[in-house]
mmCIF file of C-alpha atoms in Angstrom:
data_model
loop_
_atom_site.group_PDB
_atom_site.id
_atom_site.type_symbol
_atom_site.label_atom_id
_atom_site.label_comp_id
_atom_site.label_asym_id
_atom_site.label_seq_id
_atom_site.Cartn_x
_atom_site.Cartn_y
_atom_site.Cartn_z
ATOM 1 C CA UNK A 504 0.000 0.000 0.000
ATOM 2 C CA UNK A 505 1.707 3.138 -0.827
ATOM 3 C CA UNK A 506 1.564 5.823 2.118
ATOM 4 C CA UNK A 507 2.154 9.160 1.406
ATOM 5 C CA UNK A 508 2.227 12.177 3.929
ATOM 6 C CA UNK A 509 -0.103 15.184 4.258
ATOM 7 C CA UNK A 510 0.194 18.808 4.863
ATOM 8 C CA UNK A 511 1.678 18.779 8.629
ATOM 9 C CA UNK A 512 -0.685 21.397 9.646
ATOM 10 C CA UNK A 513 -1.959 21.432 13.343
ATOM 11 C CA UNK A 514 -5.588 20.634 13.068
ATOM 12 C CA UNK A 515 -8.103 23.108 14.985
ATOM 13 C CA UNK A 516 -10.652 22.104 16.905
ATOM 14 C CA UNK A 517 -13.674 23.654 18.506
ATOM 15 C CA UNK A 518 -13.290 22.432 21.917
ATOM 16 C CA UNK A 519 -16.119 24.168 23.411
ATOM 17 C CA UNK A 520 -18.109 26.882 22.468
ATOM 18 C CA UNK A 521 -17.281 30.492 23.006
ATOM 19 C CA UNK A 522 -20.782 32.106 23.084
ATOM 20 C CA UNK A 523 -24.214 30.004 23.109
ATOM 21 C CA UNK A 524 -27.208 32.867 23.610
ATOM 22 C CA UNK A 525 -30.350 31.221 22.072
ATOM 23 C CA UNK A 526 -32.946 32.627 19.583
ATOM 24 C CA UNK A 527 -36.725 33.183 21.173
ATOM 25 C CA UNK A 528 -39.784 33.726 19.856
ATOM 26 C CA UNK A 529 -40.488 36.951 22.156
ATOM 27 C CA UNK A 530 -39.143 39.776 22.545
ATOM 28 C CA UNK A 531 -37.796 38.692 26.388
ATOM 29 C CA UNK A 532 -35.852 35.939 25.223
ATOM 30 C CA UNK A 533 -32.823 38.764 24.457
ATOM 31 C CA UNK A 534 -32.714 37.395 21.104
ATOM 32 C CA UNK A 535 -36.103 38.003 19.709
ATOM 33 C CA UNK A 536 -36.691 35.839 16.280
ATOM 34 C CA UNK A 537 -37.198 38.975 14.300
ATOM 35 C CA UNK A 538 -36.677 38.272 10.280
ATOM 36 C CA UNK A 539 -33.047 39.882 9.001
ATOM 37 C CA UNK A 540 -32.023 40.820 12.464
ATOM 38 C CA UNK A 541 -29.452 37.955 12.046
ATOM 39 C CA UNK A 542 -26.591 36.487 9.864
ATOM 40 C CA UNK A 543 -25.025 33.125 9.426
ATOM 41 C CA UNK A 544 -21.135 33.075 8.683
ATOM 42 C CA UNK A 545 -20.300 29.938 7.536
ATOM 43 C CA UNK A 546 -18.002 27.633 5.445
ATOM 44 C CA UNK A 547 -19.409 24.881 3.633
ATOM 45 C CA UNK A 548 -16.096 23.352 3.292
ATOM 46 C CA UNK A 549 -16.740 22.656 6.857
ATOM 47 C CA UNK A 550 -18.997 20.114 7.964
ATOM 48 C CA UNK A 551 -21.199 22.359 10.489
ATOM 49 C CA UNK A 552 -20.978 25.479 8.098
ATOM 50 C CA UNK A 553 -22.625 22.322 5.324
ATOM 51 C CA UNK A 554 -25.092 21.083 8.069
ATOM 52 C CA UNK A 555 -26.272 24.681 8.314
ATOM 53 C CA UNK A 556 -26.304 25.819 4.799
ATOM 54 C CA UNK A 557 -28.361 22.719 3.816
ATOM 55 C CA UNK A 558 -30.563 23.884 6.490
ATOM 56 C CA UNK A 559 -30.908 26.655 6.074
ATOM 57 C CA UNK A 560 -31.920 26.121 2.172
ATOM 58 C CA UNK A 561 -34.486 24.012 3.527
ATOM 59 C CA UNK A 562 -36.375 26.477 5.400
ATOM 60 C CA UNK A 563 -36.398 28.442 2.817
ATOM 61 C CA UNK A 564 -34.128 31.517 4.920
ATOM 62 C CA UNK A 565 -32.818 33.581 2.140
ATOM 63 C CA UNK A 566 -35.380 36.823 2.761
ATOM 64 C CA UNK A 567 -35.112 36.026 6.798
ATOM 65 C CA UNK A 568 -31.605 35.429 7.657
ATOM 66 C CA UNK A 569 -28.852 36.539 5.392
ATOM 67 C CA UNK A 570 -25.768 34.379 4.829
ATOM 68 C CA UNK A 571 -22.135 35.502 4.506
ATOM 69 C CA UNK A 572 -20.373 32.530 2.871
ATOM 70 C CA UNK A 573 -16.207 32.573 4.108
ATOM 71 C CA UNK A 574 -12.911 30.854 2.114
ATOM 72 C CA UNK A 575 -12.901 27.035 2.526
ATOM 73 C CA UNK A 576 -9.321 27.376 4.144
ATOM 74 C CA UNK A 577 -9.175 29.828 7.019
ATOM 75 C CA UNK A 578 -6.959 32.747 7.244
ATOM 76 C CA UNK A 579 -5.460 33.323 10.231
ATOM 77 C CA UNK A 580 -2.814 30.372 11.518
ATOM 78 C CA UNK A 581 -4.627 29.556 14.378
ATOM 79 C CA UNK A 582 -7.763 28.471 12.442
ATOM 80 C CA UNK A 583 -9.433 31.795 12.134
ATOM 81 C CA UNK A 584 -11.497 33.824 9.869
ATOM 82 C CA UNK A 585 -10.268 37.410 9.647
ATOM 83 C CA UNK A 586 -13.372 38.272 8.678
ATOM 84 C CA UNK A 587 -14.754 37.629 12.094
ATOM 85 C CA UNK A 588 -12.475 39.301 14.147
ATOM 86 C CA UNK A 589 -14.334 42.264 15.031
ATOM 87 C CA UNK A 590 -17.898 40.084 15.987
ATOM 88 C CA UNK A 591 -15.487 38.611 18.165
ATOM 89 C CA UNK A 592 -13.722 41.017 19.518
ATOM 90 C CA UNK A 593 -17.172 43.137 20.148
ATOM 91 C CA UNK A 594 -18.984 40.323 21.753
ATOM 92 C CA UNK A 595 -15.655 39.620 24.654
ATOM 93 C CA UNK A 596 -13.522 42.222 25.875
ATOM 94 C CA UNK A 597 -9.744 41.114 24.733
ATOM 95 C CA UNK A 598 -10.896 38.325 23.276
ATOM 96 C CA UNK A 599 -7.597 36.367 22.578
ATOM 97 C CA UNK A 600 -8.711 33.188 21.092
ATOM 98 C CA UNK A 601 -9.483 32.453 17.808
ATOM 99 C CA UNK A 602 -12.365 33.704 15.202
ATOM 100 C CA UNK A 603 -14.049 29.906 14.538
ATOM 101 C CA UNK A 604 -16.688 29.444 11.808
ATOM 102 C CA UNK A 605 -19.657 28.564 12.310
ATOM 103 C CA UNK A 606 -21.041 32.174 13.850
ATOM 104 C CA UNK A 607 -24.621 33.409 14.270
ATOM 105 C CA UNK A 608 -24.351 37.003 14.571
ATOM 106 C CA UNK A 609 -26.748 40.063 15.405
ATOM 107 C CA UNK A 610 -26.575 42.364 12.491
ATOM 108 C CA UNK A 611 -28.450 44.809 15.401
ATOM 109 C CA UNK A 612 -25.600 44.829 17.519
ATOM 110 C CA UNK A 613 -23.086 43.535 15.683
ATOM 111 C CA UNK A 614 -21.993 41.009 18.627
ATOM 112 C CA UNK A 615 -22.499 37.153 18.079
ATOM 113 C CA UNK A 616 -25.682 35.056 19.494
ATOM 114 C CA UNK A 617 -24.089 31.562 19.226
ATOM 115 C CA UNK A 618 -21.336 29.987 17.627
ATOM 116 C CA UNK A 619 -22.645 26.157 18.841
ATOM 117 C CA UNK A 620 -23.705 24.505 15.371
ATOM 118 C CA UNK A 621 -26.237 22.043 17.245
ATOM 119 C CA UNK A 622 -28.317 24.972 18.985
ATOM 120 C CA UNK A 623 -28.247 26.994 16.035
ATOM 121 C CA UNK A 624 -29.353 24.381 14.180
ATOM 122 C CA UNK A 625 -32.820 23.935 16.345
ATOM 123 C CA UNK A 626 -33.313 27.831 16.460
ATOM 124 C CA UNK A 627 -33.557 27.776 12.502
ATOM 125 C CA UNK A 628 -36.292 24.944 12.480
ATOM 126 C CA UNK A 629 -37.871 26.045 16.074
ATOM 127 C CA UNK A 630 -38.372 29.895 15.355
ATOM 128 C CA UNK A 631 -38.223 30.711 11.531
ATOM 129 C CA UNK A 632 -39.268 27.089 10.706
ATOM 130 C CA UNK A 633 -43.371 26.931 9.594
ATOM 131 C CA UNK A 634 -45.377 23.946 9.865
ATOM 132 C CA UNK A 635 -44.564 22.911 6.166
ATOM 133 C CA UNK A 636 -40.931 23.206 6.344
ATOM 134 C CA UNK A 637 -40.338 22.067 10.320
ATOM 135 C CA UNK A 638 -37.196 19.696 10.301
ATOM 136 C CA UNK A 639 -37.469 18.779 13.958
ATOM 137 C CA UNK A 640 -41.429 17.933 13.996
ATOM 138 C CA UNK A 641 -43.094 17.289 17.128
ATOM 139 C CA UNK A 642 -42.792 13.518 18.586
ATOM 140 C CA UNK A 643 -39.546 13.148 16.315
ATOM 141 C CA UNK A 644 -37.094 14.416 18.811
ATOM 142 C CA UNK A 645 -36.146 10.761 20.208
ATOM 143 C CA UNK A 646 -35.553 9.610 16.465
ATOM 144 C CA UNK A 647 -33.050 12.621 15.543
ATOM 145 C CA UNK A 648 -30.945 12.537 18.576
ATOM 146 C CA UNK A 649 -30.665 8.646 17.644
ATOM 147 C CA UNK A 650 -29.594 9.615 14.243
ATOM 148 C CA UNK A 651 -26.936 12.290 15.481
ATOM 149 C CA UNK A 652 -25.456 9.901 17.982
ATOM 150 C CA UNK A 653 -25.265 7.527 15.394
ATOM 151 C CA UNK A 654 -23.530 9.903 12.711
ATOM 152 C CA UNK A 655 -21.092 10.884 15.833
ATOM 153 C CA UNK A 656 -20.413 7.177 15.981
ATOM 154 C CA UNK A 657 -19.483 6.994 12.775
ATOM 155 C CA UNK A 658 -17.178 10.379 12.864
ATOM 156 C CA UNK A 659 -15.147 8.771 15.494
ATOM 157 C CA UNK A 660 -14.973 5.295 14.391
ATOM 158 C CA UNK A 661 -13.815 6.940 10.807
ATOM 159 C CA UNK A 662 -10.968 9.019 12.477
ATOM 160 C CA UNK A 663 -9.884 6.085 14.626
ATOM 161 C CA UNK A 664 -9.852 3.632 11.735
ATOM 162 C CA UNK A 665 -7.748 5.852 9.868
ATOM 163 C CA UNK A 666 -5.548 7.730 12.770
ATOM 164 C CA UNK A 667 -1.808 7.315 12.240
ATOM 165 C CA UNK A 668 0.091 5.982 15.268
ATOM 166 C CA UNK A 669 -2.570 3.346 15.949
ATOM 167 C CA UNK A 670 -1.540 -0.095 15.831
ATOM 168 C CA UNK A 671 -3.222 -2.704 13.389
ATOM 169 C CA UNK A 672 -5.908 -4.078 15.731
ATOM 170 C CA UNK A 673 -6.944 -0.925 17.322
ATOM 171 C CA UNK A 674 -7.869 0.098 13.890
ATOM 172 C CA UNK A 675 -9.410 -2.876 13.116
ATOM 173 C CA UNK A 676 -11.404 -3.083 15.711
ATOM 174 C CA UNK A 677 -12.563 1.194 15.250
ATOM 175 C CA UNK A 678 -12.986 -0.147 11.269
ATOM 176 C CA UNK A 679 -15.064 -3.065 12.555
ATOM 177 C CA UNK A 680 -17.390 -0.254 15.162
ATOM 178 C CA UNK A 681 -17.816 1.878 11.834
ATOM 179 C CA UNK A 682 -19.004 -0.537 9.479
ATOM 180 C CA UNK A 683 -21.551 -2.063 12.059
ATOM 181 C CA UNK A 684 -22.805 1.559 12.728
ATOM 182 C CA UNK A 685 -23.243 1.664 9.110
ATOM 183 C CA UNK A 686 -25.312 -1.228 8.738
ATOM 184 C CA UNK A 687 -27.608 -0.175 11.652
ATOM 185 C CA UNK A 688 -28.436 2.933 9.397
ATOM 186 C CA UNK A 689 -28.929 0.964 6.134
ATOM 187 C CA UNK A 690 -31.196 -1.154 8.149
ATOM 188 C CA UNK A 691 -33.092 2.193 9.218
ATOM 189 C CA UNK A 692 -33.533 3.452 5.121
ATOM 190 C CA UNK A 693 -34.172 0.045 4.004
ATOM 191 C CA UNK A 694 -37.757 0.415 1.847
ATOM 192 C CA UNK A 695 -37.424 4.097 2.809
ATOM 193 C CA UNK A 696 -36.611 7.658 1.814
ATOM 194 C CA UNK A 697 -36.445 9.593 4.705
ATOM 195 C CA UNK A 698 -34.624 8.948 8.181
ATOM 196 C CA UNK A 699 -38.112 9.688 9.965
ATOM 197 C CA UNK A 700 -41.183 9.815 8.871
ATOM 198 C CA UNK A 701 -42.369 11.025 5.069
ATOM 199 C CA UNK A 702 -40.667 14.341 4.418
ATOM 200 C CA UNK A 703 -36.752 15.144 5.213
ATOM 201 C CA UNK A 704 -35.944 16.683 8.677
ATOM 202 C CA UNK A 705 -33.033 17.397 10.450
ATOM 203 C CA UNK A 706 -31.664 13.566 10.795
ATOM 204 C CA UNK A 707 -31.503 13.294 7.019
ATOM 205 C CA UNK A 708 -29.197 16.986 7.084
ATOM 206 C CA UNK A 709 -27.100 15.018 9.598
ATOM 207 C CA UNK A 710 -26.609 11.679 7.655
ATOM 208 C CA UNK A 711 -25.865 13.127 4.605
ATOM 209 C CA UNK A 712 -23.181 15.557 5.780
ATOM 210 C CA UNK A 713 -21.554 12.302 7.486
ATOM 211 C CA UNK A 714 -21.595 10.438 4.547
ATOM 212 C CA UNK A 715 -19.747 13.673 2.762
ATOM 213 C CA UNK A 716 -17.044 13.368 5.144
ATOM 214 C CA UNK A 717 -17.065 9.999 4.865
ATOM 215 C CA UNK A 718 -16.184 9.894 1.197
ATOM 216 C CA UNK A 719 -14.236 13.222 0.704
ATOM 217 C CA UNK A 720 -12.080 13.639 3.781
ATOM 218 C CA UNK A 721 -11.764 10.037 6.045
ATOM 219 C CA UNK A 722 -11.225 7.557 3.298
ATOM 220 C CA UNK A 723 -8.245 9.316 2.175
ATOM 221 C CA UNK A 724 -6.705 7.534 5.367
ATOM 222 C CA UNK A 725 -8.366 4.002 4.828
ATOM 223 C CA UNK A 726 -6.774 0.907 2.688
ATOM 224 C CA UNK A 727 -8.921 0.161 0.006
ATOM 225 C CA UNK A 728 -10.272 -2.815 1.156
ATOM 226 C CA UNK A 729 -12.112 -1.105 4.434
ATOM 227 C CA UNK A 730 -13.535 1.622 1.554
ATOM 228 C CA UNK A 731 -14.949 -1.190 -0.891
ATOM 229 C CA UNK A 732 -16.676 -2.555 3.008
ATOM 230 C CA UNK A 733 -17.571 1.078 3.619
ATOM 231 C CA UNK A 734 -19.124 1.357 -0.066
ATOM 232 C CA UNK A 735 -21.278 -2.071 0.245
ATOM 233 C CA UNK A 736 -24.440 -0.351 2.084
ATOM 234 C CA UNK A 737 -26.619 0.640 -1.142
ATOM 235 C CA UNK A 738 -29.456 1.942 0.648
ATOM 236 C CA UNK A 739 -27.360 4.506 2.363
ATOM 237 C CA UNK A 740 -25.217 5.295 -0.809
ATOM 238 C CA UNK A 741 -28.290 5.796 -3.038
ATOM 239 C CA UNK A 742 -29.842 7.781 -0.492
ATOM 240 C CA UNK A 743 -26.611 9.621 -0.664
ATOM 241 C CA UNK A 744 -26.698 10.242 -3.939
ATOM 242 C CA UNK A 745 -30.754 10.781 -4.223
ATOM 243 C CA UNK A 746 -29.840 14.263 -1.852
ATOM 244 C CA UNK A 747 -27.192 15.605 -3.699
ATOM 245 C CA UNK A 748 -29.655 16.267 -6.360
ATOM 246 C CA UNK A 749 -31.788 17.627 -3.767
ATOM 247 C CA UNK A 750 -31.094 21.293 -4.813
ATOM 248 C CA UNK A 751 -30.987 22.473 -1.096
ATOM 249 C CA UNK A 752 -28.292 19.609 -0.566
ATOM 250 C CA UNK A 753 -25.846 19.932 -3.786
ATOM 251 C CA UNK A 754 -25.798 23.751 -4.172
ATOM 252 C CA UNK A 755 -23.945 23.634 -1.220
ATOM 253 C CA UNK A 756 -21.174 20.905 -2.019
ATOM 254 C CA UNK A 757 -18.297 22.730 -2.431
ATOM 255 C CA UNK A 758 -15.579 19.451 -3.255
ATOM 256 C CA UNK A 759 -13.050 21.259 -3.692
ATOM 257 C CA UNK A 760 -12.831 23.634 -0.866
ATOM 258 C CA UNK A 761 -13.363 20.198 1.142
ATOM 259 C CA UNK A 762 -10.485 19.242 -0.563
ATOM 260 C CA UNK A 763 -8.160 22.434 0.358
ATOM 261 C CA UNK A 764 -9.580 22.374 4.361
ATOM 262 C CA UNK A 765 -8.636 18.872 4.710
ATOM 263 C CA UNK A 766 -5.254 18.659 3.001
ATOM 264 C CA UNK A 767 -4.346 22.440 5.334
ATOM 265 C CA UNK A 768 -5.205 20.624 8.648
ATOM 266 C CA UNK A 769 -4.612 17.452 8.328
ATOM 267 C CA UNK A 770 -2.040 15.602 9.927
ATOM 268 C CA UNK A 771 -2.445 12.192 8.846
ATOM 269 C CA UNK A 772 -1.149 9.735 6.490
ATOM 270 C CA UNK A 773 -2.732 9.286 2.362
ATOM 271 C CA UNK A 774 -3.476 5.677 2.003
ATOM 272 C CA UNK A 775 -4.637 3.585 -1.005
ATOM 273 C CA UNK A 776 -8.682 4.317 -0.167
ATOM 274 C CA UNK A 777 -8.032 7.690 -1.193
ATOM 275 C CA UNK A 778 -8.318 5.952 -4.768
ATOM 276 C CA UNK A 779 -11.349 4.596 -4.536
ATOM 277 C CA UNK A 780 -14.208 7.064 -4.285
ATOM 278 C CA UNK A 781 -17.846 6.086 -3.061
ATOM 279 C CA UNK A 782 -20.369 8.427 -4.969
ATOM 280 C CA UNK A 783 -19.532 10.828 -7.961
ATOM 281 C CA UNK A 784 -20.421 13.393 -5.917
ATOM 282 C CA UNK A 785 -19.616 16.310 -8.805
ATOM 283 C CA UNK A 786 -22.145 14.249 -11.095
ATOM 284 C CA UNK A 787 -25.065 13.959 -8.900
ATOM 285 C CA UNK A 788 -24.584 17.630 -7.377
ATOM 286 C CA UNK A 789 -24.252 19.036 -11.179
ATOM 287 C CA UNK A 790 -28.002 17.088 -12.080
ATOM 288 C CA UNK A 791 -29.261 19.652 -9.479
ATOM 289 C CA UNK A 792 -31.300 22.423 -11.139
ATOM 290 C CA UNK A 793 -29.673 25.768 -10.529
ATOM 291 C CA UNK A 794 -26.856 24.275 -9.284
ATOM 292 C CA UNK A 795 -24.242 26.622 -8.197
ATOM 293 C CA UNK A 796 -22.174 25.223 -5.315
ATOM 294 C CA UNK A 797 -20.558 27.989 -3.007
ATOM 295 C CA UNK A 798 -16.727 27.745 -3.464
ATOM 296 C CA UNK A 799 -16.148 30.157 -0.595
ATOM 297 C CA UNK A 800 -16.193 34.190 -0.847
ATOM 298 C CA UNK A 801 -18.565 36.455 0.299
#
């Protein structure tokens, strides 16, 4: 197998999140819902900034929240976005750390609401979201926190299977927690469309992205044998492929600026499954009508 190294860049990541105010439907929430009072600032070369652009396509946001879309590849060495700087640096006095994307940000005040993906993801769907376009419906919440652990499950099996350093069984044995995490989820879409229910909702935003990652960024560390394994679930891989024609889905999928972030931060080592890619993911995201995936930039 022929190993080659990546860009020796320390990775960045969001350990904990800086700020975490939450949207309200009333005005004594502190963050009253009020249509264009806020902007997202987001890469959807990262997987949040992708989970929230898809989203926020969904719901249909463009007239209610603006979007400022940032480079795939930060700025600033420490994983920054220059362009955030000063919503930082007006929302903590001497703020030192760095400016992280994802932000939402108060256009009003120019300080930052929350810069936690997960919350921000349920303010979108609980307080802009209407009854046709809901992606966290009422009596689904058990089902989508399944889902997310699930997709977590697979994040960290996927990094652990491919993690330099590791000796051959311990990532055989993370390869062996992936795959089975995979074939609980083609079990789920077997006969099936949707994660939950008859409509998309916020587990279906969540599988896809993982599935992204899972072809674009981790099996560029996995033999080619554990991606052929990975790439025998059909039901998940044409479900896969069925969103990324979803124009809310493959507008968004910006490969290459995937591409750039991962080969910037990554630290790892290029193995032979780097080769052998799952979907056409280019293809399926051009059959999208009005396609025009953001590549980064304002």
């Amino acid at each position: 197998m022929s190993i080659t190294p990546l860009a020796a860049v320390p990775s960045v990541r969001r350990t904990a999140s800086a700020f975490r105010g939450r949207l309200g439907r009333d005005a004594g929430s502190g963050h009253h819902a009020v249509p264009r009072r806020y902007r997202l600032h987001l890469s959807t070369a990262c997987p949040d900034g992708l989970r929230l652009a898809v989203t926020h396509s969904l719901l249909a946001l463009d007239g209610i929240c603006p979007v400022t879309f940032l480079p795939a590849v930060p700025d600033c060495p420490d994983g920054g976005h220059t362009a955030l700087r000063p919503l930082y640096e007006a929302s903590a006095h001497h703020y030192a750390g760095p400016a992280l994307a994802p932000v939402l940000g108060d256009d009003w005040s120019g300080r930052i609401v929350s810069t936690h993906t997960a919350d921000i993801l349920r303010d979108l769907s609980h307080c802009f979201g209407d009854g046709g376009t809901r992606l966290r419906p009422c009596g689904a919440e058990a089902g989508t926190e399944d889902v997310e652990r699930l997709c977590a499950d697979v994040e960290q099996a996927a990094q652990n299977a491919g993690r330099a350093g590791t000796d051959a069984a311990e990532r055989a044995a993370a390869l062996d927690a992936l795959l089975g995490t995979l074939a609980e989820l083609e079990h789920r879409l077997a006969g099936r469309d949707q994660l939950i229910g008859d409509r998309l909702t916020a587990a279906d935003v969540e599988l896809w992205v993982t599935l992204v990652q899972l072809d674009t960024v981790h099996r560029y560390h996995l033999d080619a044998s554990a991606v052929h394994r990975i790439a025998g679930h059909p039901a998940l891989w044409s479900y896969a492929r069925r969103l990324a024609a979803h124009p809310a889905f493959g507008a968004h999928l910006d490969l290459d600026g995937i591409a750039r972030r991962h080969h910037a931060r990554c630290q790892g080592l290029e193995a032979a499954g780097a080769a052998v890619q799952i979907l056409d993911w280019a293809g399926h995201a051009a059959d999208t009508p009005g396609n025009g995936a953001r590549a980064g930039g304002a």
